[in-house]
PDB file of C-alpha atoms and ligand atoms in Angstrom:
ATOM      1  CA  MET A   1     -13.895   9.320  -8.392  1.00 71.00           C
ATOM      2  CA  GLU A   2     -10.509  11.012  -7.775  1.00 73.00           C
ATOM      3  CA  ASP A   3     -12.287  13.254  -4.938  1.00 93.00           C
ATOM      4  CA  TYR A   4     -13.751  11.170  -3.276  1.00 97.00           C
ATOM      5  CA  HIS A   5     -12.518   9.077   0.061  1.00 98.00           C
ATOM      6  CA  LEU A   6     -13.257   6.468   1.736  1.00 98.00           C
ATOM      7  CA  PHE A   7     -12.544   5.762   5.188  1.00 98.00           C
ATOM      8  CA  PHE A   8     -12.370   2.115   6.383  1.00 98.00           C
ATOM      9  CA  ASP A   9     -12.850   0.928   9.932  1.00 98.00           C
ATOM     10  CA  LEU A  10     -10.549  -2.010  10.525  1.00 98.00           C
ATOM     11  CA  ASP A  11     -11.031  -4.221  13.610  1.00 97.00           C
ATOM     12  CA  HIS A  12     -14.447  -5.840  13.498  1.00 96.00           C
ATOM     13  CA  THR A  13     -14.995  -4.653   9.776  1.00 98.00           C
ATOM     14  CA  LEU A  14     -12.198  -5.816   7.431  1.00 98.00           C
ATOM     15  CA  TRP A  15      -9.980  -8.093   9.764  1.00 98.00           C
ATOM     16  CA  ASP A  16     -12.401 -10.682  11.591  1.00 97.00           C
ATOM     17  CA  PHE A  17     -10.849  -9.909  15.098  1.00 95.00           C
ATOM     18  CA  GLU A  18     -13.618 -12.386  15.769  1.00 94.00           C
ATOM     19  CA  LYS A  19     -12.158 -15.285  14.750  1.00 97.00           C
ATOM     20  CA  ASN A  20      -8.716 -14.338  14.564  1.00 98.00           C
ATOM     21  CA  SER A  21      -8.547 -12.988  18.828  1.00 97.00           C
ATOM     22  CA  LYS A  22     -10.034 -17.030  19.360  1.00 98.00           C
ATOM     23  CA  THR A  23      -7.175 -18.239  16.739  1.00 98.00           C
ATOM     24  CA  ALA A  24      -4.255 -16.424  18.983  1.00 98.00           C
ATOM     25  CA  LEU A  25      -5.836 -17.036  22.176  1.00 98.00           C
ATOM     26  CA  LYS A  26      -6.406 -20.858  21.588  1.00 98.00           C
ATOM     27  CA  GLN A  27      -2.626 -21.078  21.021  1.00 98.00           C
ATOM     28  CA  ILE A  28      -1.340 -19.132  23.438  1.00 98.00           C
ATOM     29  CA  PHE A  29      -3.882 -20.918  25.705  1.00 98.00           C
ATOM     30  CA  LYS A  30      -2.121 -24.385  24.308  1.00 97.00           C
ATOM     31  CA  GLU A  31       1.844 -22.843  24.332  1.00 97.00           C
ATOM     32  CA  ALA A  32       1.221 -22.300  28.497  1.00 97.00           C
ATOM     33  CA  ASP A  33      -0.083 -25.192  29.213  1.00 97.00           C
ATOM     34  CA  LEU A  34      -3.147 -23.736  30.681  1.00 97.00           C
ATOM     35  CA  HIS A  35      -5.657 -26.507  30.811  1.00 96.00           C
ATOM     36  CA  GLN A  36      -3.905 -28.225  33.186  1.00 95.00           C
ATOM     37  CA  LYS A  37      -5.416 -25.350  35.636  1.00 95.00           C
ATOM     38  CA  ILE A  38      -8.294 -24.552  33.295  1.00 97.00           C
ATOM     39  CA  GLU A  39     -11.040 -27.100  31.963  1.00 94.00           C
ATOM     40  CA  LYS A  40     -12.225 -25.660  29.080  1.00 96.00           C
ATOM     41  CA  PHE A  41     -10.954 -22.996  26.387  1.00 98.00           C
ATOM     42  CA  SER A  42     -13.859 -21.511  25.770  1.00 98.00           C
ATOM     43  CA  THR A  43     -14.431 -20.716  29.919  1.00 97.00           C
ATOM     44  CA  PHE A  44     -11.627 -18.621  29.654  1.00 98.00           C
ATOM     45  CA  HIS A  45     -12.123 -17.811  26.330  1.00 98.00           C
ATOM     46  CA  GLY A  46     -15.431 -15.967  26.916  1.00 98.00           C
ATOM     47  CA  VAL A  47     -13.874 -14.239  30.099  1.00 98.00           C
ATOM     48  CA  TYR A  48     -10.938 -12.666  28.572  1.00 98.00           C
ATOM     49  CA  GLN A  49     -13.270 -11.039  26.388  1.00 97.00           C
ATOM     50  CA  ASN A  50     -15.332  -9.331  28.849  1.00 98.00           C
ATOM     51  CA  ALA A  51     -12.415  -7.866  30.675  1.00 98.00           C
ATOM     52  CA  ASN A  52     -11.064  -7.152  27.244  1.00 97.00           C
ATOM     53  CA  LYS A  53     -14.192  -5.313  26.680  1.00 95.00           C
ATOM     54  CA  LEU A  54     -14.639  -3.384  29.885  1.00 97.00           C
ATOM     55  CA  LEU A  55     -10.856  -2.374  29.738  1.00 97.00           C
ATOM     56  CA  TRP A  56     -11.511  -1.063  26.051  1.00 94.00           C
ATOM     57  CA  GLN A  57     -14.251   0.781  27.768  1.00 94.00           C
ATOM     58  CA  GLN A  58     -11.800   2.292  30.221  1.00 95.00           C
ATOM     59  CA  TYR A  59      -9.120   3.071  27.760  1.00 93.00           C
ATOM     60  CA  SER A  60     -11.614   4.981  25.682  1.00 89.00           C
ATOM     61  CA  LYS A  61     -12.493   7.397  28.427  1.00 91.00           C
ATOM     62  CA  GLY A  62      -8.536   7.292  28.668  1.00 91.00           C
ATOM     63  CA  THR A  63      -9.023   6.154  32.531  1.00 95.00           C
ATOM     64  CA  VAL A  64      -6.621   3.308  31.534  1.00 96.00           C
ATOM     65  CA  SER A  65      -3.376   3.561  29.839  1.00 95.00           C
ATOM     66  CA  LYS A  66      -2.031   0.978  26.974  1.00 93.00           C
ATOM     67  CA  GLU A  67       0.577  -0.705  28.927  1.00 95.00           C
ATOM     68  CA  LEU A  68      -2.063  -1.355  31.774  1.00 97.00           C
ATOM     69  CA  LEU A  69      -5.066  -2.676  29.054  1.00 96.00           C
ATOM     70  CA  ARG A  70      -2.578  -4.803  28.009  1.00 96.00           C
ATOM     71  CA  THR A  71      -1.855  -7.154  30.401  1.00 98.00           C
ATOM     72  CA  LYS A  72      -4.601  -6.049  33.215  1.00 98.00           C
ATOM     73  CA  ARG A  73      -7.482  -8.147  30.431  1.00 98.00           C
ATOM     74  CA  PHE A  74      -5.060 -11.024  31.701  1.00 98.00           C
ATOM     75  CA  THR A  75      -4.407 -10.128  35.490  1.00 98.00           C
ATOM     76  CA  ASP A  76      -8.207  -9.999  35.423  1.00 98.00           C
ATOM     77  CA  THR A  77      -8.818 -13.130  33.077  1.00 98.00           C
ATOM     78  CA  LEU A  78      -6.403 -15.412  35.613  1.00 98.00           C
ATOM     79  CA  LYS A  79      -7.664 -14.269  38.241  1.00 98.00           C
ATOM     80  CA  TYR A  80     -11.581 -14.755  37.763  1.00 98.00           C
ATOM     81  CA  PHE A  81      -9.858 -18.875  37.542  1.00 97.00           C
ATOM     82  CA  LYS A  82      -7.881 -18.103  41.345  1.00 97.00           C
ATOM     83  CA  ILE A  83      -4.677 -18.314  39.407  1.00 97.00           C
ATOM     84  CA  ASP A  84      -1.954 -15.241  40.349  1.00 97.00           C
ATOM     85  CA  ASP A  85       1.077 -15.538  39.013  1.00 97.00           C
ATOM     86  CA  ASN A  86       2.382 -12.566  37.202  1.00 97.00           C
ATOM     87  CA  GLY A  87       5.099 -14.091  34.710  1.00 98.00           C
ATOM     88  CA  LEU A  88       2.042 -16.092  33.579  1.00 98.00           C
ATOM     89  CA  VAL A  89       0.012 -12.368  33.081  1.00 98.00           C
ATOM     90  CA  ASP A  90       3.619 -11.127  31.310  1.00 97.00           C
ATOM     91  CA  GLN A  91       3.928 -14.726  28.997  1.00 98.00           C
ATOM     92  CA  LEU A  92       0.228 -14.490  27.588  1.00 98.00           C
ATOM     93  CA  SER A  93       0.027 -10.175  27.082  1.00 97.00           C
ATOM     94  CA  HIS A  94       3.454 -10.569  25.377  1.00 97.00           C
ATOM     95  CA  ARG A  95       2.544 -13.785  23.415  1.00 98.00           C
ATOM     96  CA  TYR A  96      -0.845 -12.281  22.505  1.00 97.00           C
ATOM     97  CA  ILE A  97       0.487  -8.860  21.190  1.00 95.00           C
ATOM     98  CA  GLU A  98       3.136 -11.520  19.030  1.00 96.00           C
ATOM     99  CA  VAL A  99       0.782 -14.440  17.552  1.00 97.00           C
ATOM    100  CA  SER A 100      -3.034 -12.212  17.196  1.00 97.00           C
ATOM    101  CA  PRO A 101      -1.640  -9.333  14.382  1.00 97.00           C
ATOM    102  CA  PHE A 102      -0.568 -12.245  12.139  1.00 98.00           C
ATOM    103  CA  GLN A 103      -4.069 -13.683  11.568  1.00 98.00           C
ATOM    104  CA  LYS A 104      -5.188 -13.000   8.392  1.00 97.00           C
ATOM    105  CA  ASN A 105      -9.122 -13.461   8.873  1.00 98.00           C
ATOM    106  CA  LEU A 106     -10.994 -11.060   7.187  1.00 98.00           C
ATOM    107  CA  PHE A 107     -14.936 -10.375   6.760  1.00 98.00           C
ATOM    108  CA  PRO A 108     -16.568 -12.221   3.432  1.00 97.00           C
ATOM    109  CA  GLY A 109     -15.803 -10.071   0.299  1.00 98.00           C
ATOM    110  CA  ALA A 110     -13.300  -8.119   1.982  1.00 98.00           C
ATOM    111  CA  ILE A 111     -10.929  -8.210  -0.558  1.00 98.00           C
ATOM    112  CA  GLU A 112     -13.276  -8.587  -3.681  1.00 98.00           C
ATOM    113  CA  THR A 113     -15.200  -5.531  -2.159  1.00 98.00           C
ATOM    114  CA  LEU A 114     -11.737  -3.421  -1.962  1.00 98.00           C
ATOM    115  CA  ASN A 115     -10.848  -4.457  -5.794  1.00 98.00           C
ATOM    116  CA  ASP A 116     -14.144  -2.621  -7.007  1.00 98.00           C
ATOM    117  CA  LEU A 117     -14.030   0.487  -5.147  1.00 98.00           C
ATOM    118  CA  SER A 118     -10.438   0.981  -6.083  1.00 97.00           C
ATOM    119  CA  LYS A 119     -10.693   0.088  -9.518  1.00 96.00           C
ATOM    120  CA  GLU A 120     -13.462   2.630  -9.747  1.00 96.00           C
ATOM    121  CA  GLY A 121     -11.009   5.472  -8.151  1.00 96.00           C
ATOM    122  CA  TYR A 122     -12.155   5.927  -5.283  1.00 97.00           C
ATOM    123  CA  ASN A 123      -9.138   6.955  -2.667  1.00 98.00           C
ATOM    124  CA  LEU A 124      -9.600   4.091   0.254  1.00 98.00           C
ATOM    125  CA  HIS A 125      -7.892   4.586   3.866  1.00 98.00           C
ATOM    126  CA  ILE A 126      -8.209   3.433   7.303  1.00 98.00           C
ATOM    127  CA  ILE A 127      -9.226   5.237   9.963  1.00 98.00           C
ATOM    128  CA  THR A 128      -8.805   2.648  13.956  1.00 98.00           C
ATOM    129  CA  ASN A 129      -8.630   2.975  17.448  1.00 96.00           C
ATOM    130  CA  GLY A 130      -6.417  -0.393  17.787  1.00 94.00           C
ATOM    131  CA  PHE A 131      -2.746   0.684  18.197  1.00 93.00           C
ATOM    132  CA  MET A 132      -0.057   1.589  16.168  1.00 94.00           C
ATOM    133  CA  GLU A 133       2.343  -1.274  15.996  1.00 92.00           C
ATOM    134  CA  VAL A 134      -0.079  -4.290  15.818  1.00 95.00           C
ATOM    135  CA  GLN A 135      -2.434  -2.447  13.241  1.00 97.00           C
ATOM    136  CA  HIS A 136       0.322  -2.122  10.562  1.00 97.00           C
ATOM    137  CA  ILE A 137       1.117  -5.651  11.195  1.00 97.00           C
ATOM    138  CA  LYS A 138      -2.637  -7.319  10.745  1.00 98.00           C
ATOM    139  CA  ILE A 139      -3.069  -4.494   7.131  1.00 98.00           C
ATOM    140  CA  ARG A 140       0.483  -6.206   5.669  1.00 98.00           C
ATOM    141  CA  GLU A 141      -0.602  -9.602   7.210  1.00 97.00           C
ATOM    142  CA  ALA A 142      -3.807 -10.070   5.488  1.00 98.00           C
ATOM    143  CA  GLY A 143      -2.481  -8.291   1.939  1.00 97.00           C
ATOM    144  CA  LEU A 144      -4.454  -5.331   2.680  1.00 98.00           C
ATOM    145  CA  THR A 145      -1.604  -2.861   2.203  1.00 98.00           C
ATOM    146  CA  SER A 146      -1.645  -1.850  -1.175  1.00 98.00           C
ATOM    147  CA  PHE A 147      -5.273  -0.710  -1.287  1.00 98.00           C
ATOM    148  CA  PHE A 148      -4.566   2.689   1.294  1.00 98.00           C
ATOM    149  CA  ASP A 149      -3.138   5.203   1.129  1.00 98.00           C
ATOM    150  CA  ILE A 150      -3.348   6.331   4.575  1.00 97.00           C
ATOM    151  CA  VAL A 151      -3.463   4.964   7.845  1.00 98.00           C
ATOM    152  CA  VAL A 152      -4.302   6.671  11.003  1.00 98.00           C
ATOM    153  CA  CYS A 153      -4.578   5.466  14.484  1.00 97.00           C
ATOM    154  CA  SER A 154      -6.225   7.228  16.566  1.00 96.00           C
ATOM    155  CA  GLU A 155      -3.050   7.075  19.580  1.00 93.00           C
ATOM    156  CA  GLU A 156      -1.482   9.118  17.086  1.00 95.00           C
ATOM    157  CA  VAL A 157      -4.607  11.934  17.454  1.00 96.00           C
ATOM    158  CA  GLY A 158      -4.604  11.639  21.269  1.00 94.00           C
ATOM    159  CA  VAL A 159      -8.383  10.492  21.354  1.00 94.00           C
ATOM    160  CA  THR A 160     -10.432   7.797  19.967  1.00 94.00           C
ATOM    161  CA  LYS A 161     -13.243   7.512  17.710  1.00 96.00           C
ATOM    162  CA  PRO A 162     -15.627   8.873  17.850  1.00 97.00           C
ATOM    163  CA  ASP A 163     -13.710  11.903  19.414  1.00 97.00           C
ATOM    164  CA  SER A 164     -14.462  14.361  15.767  1.00 98.00           C
ATOM    165  CA  ARG A 165     -10.719  15.393  15.348  1.00 98.00           C
ATOM    166  CA  VAL A 166      -9.618  11.743  14.809  1.00 98.00           C
ATOM    167  CA  PHE A 167     -11.596  12.524  12.026  1.00 98.00           C
ATOM    168  CA  ASN A 168     -10.956  15.546  10.896  1.00 98.00           C
ATOM    169  CA  TYR A 169      -7.112  14.266  11.199  1.00 98.00           C
ATOM    170  CA  SER A 170      -7.705  11.861   9.078  1.00 98.00           C
ATOM    171  CA  MET A 171      -9.109  13.996   6.742  1.00 98.00           C
ATOM    172  CA  ALA A 172      -6.809  16.658   6.485  1.00 98.00           C
ATOM    173  CA  LYS A 173      -4.047  14.194   6.544  1.00 98.00           C
ATOM    174  CA  ALA A 174      -5.874  12.616   2.830  1.00 98.00           C
ATOM    175  CA  ASN A 175      -6.613  15.569   1.936  1.00 97.00           C
ATOM    176  CA  ALA A 176     -10.144  14.849   1.440  1.00 98.00           C
ATOM    177  CA  LYS A 177     -13.051  17.309   1.641  1.00 97.00           C
ATOM    178  CA  LYS A 178     -15.983  16.302   4.118  1.00 97.00           C
ATOM    179  CA  GLU A 179     -18.782  16.407   1.411  1.00 96.00           C
ATOM    180  CA  LYS A 180     -17.109  14.127  -0.738  1.00 97.00           C
ATOM    181  CA  SER A 181     -15.896  11.611   2.353  1.00 98.00           C
ATOM    182  CA  VAL A 182     -17.357   8.368   3.803  1.00 98.00           C
ATOM    183  CA  MET A 183     -16.590   6.358   6.862  1.00 98.00           C
ATOM    184  CA  ILE A 184     -17.577   3.317   7.189  1.00 98.00           C
ATOM    185  CA  GLY A 185     -17.572   1.043  10.219  1.00 98.00           C
ATOM    186  CA  ASP A 186     -19.109  -1.455  12.381  1.00 97.00           C
ATOM    187  CA  ASN A 187     -19.544   0.289  15.935  1.00 96.00           C
ATOM    188  CA  TYR A 188     -22.355   2.337  16.128  1.00 96.00           C
ATOM    189  CA  GLU A 189     -21.540   5.232  18.171  1.00 96.00           C
ATOM    190  CA  ALA A 190     -17.070   5.600  17.243  1.00 96.00           C
ATOM    191  CA  ASP A 191     -17.846   4.893  13.623  1.00 98.00           C
ATOM    192  CA  TYR A 192     -21.050   5.440  12.582  1.00 98.00           C
ATOM    193  CA  LEU A 193     -22.729   8.548  14.583  1.00 98.00           C
ATOM    194  CA  GLY A 194     -18.931   9.526  15.141  1.00 98.00           C
ATOM    195  CA  GLY A 195     -18.279  10.039  11.149  1.00 98.00           C
ATOM    196  CA  LEU A 196     -21.219  11.999  10.789  1.00 98.00           C
ATOM    197  CA  ASN A 197     -20.837  14.454  13.741  1.00 98.00           C
ATOM    198  CA  ALA A 198     -17.344  15.262  12.400  1.00 98.00           C
ATOM    199  CA  GLY A 199     -19.580  16.355   8.795  1.00 98.00           C
ATOM    200  CA  MET A 200     -18.513  12.912   6.932  1.00 98.00           C
ATOM    201  CA  LYS A 201     -21.153  10.822   5.256  1.00 98.00           C
ATOM    202  CA  SER A 202     -21.621   7.346   6.670  1.00 98.00           C
ATOM    203  CA  ILE A 203     -22.230   3.815   6.603  1.00 98.00           C
ATOM    204  CA  PHE A 204     -22.936   1.575   9.423  1.00 98.00           C
ATOM    205  CA  PHE A 205     -22.071  -2.711   8.460  1.00 98.00           C
ATOM    206  CA  ASN A 206     -24.525  -3.913  10.860  1.00 97.00           C
ATOM    207  CA  HIS A 207     -22.837  -7.617   9.870  1.00 90.00           C
ATOM    208  CA  ARG A 208     -24.808  -9.766  13.024  1.00 84.00           C
ATOM    209  CA  GLY A 209     -27.832  -7.543  11.730  1.00 88.00           C
ATOM    210  CA  LYS A 210     -28.193  -7.036  15.883  1.00 87.00           C
ATOM    211  CA  HIS A 211     -27.576  -2.865  16.341  1.00 92.00           C
ATOM    212  CA  LYS A 212     -30.842  -1.162  16.684  1.00 93.00           C
ATOM    213  CA  VAL A 213     -30.827   1.542  13.555  1.00 94.00           C
ATOM    214  CA  ARG A 214     -33.016   4.485  12.760  1.00 95.00           C
ATOM    215  CA  LYS A 215     -35.530   4.946  10.125  1.00 94.00           C
ATOM    216  CA  ASP A 216     -32.837   6.907   7.949  1.00 95.00           C
ATOM    217  CA  ASP A 217     -29.644   4.839   8.626  1.00 97.00           C
ATOM    218  CA  ASP A 218     -27.268   3.933   6.180  1.00 97.00           C
ATOM    219  CA  VAL A 219     -26.719   0.237   6.864  1.00 97.00           C
ATOM    220  CA  ILE A 220     -24.870  -2.850   4.906  1.00 97.00           C
ATOM    221  CA  GLU A 221     -25.092  -6.091   6.286  1.00 97.00           C
ATOM    222  CA  HIS A 222     -22.179  -7.745   4.069  1.00 97.00           C
ATOM    223  CA  LEU A 223     -19.278  -5.417   2.460  1.00 98.00           C
ATOM    224  CA  THR A 224     -20.684  -5.977  -1.141  1.00 98.00           C
ATOM    225  CA  GLU A 225     -22.971  -3.737  -0.866  1.00 98.00           C
ATOM    226  CA  LEU A 226     -20.795  -1.205  -0.521  1.00 98.00           C
ATOM    227  CA  PRO A 227     -20.149  -0.012  -4.148  1.00 97.00           C
ATOM    228  CA  ALA A 228     -24.031   0.442  -4.976  1.00 97.00           C
ATOM    229  CA  LYS A 229     -24.463   2.006  -1.646  1.00 97.00           C
ATOM    230  CA  ILE A 230     -21.861   4.627  -2.033  1.00 97.00           C
ATOM    231  CA  PRO A 231     -23.103   6.793  -4.739  1.00 95.00           C
ATOM    232  CA  TRP A 232     -26.443   6.725  -3.046  1.00 94.00           C
ATOM    233  CA  VAL A 233     -24.217   7.949   0.379  1.00 95.00           C
ATOM    234  CA  LEU A 234     -22.584  11.405  -1.268  1.00 93.00           C
ATOM    235  CA  ARG A 235     -25.586  11.907  -4.130  1.00 87.00           C
ATOM    236  CA  TYR A 236     -23.842  12.039  -6.862  1.00 83.00           C
TER     237      TYR A 236
HETATM  238 MG1  LIG B   1     -14.023  -1.959  14.762  1.00 64.04          MG
END
């Protein structure tokens, strides 16, 4: 297996972004005494998720900078509740970046699967669209460091997945051949189609089972399906 390279996405694939982000937001909501101004955390959370999603789409298109994304998701969230307070926006955006990467929830079977795959001799790597300084903390805090040879954050390439340049850069860095490389991720466009378009094999992690897939797509719904799925996808 020494020649085979598995590239994992991080957020929503190994690291349980939903759960970790919610825990972090709950903590900073409490710290900032936001319950005095906003009745329910769940409403705040929902509004934040929409604002954040929209800004990430704009960031991927290159229309919003990383710095603006980090503050504007809170500016927009607070605006919804008619709160206009730059100091509070600063506090929330800073604390979020300080608190969220230290959350450790992974998807069920993540460690067990990575253990199995590395025992089988596969080379494991990460390709993420997330930001360098937080992704490395998440990987370390969740106990994932020892599994991975290279970690590529797309910002070091200057474009984001699904741009083929991100995958080509990562394969070159890992000294991997595309015919012997597999991309594994939860985002159908960015990870699955992105990997295929770069000439790699690809596996879509449809963990909610909700995304529409094509008949011939290679899909898993649970990480523990990977050790059996990979030889099939690589046809060896
Ligand atoms: Mg993801």
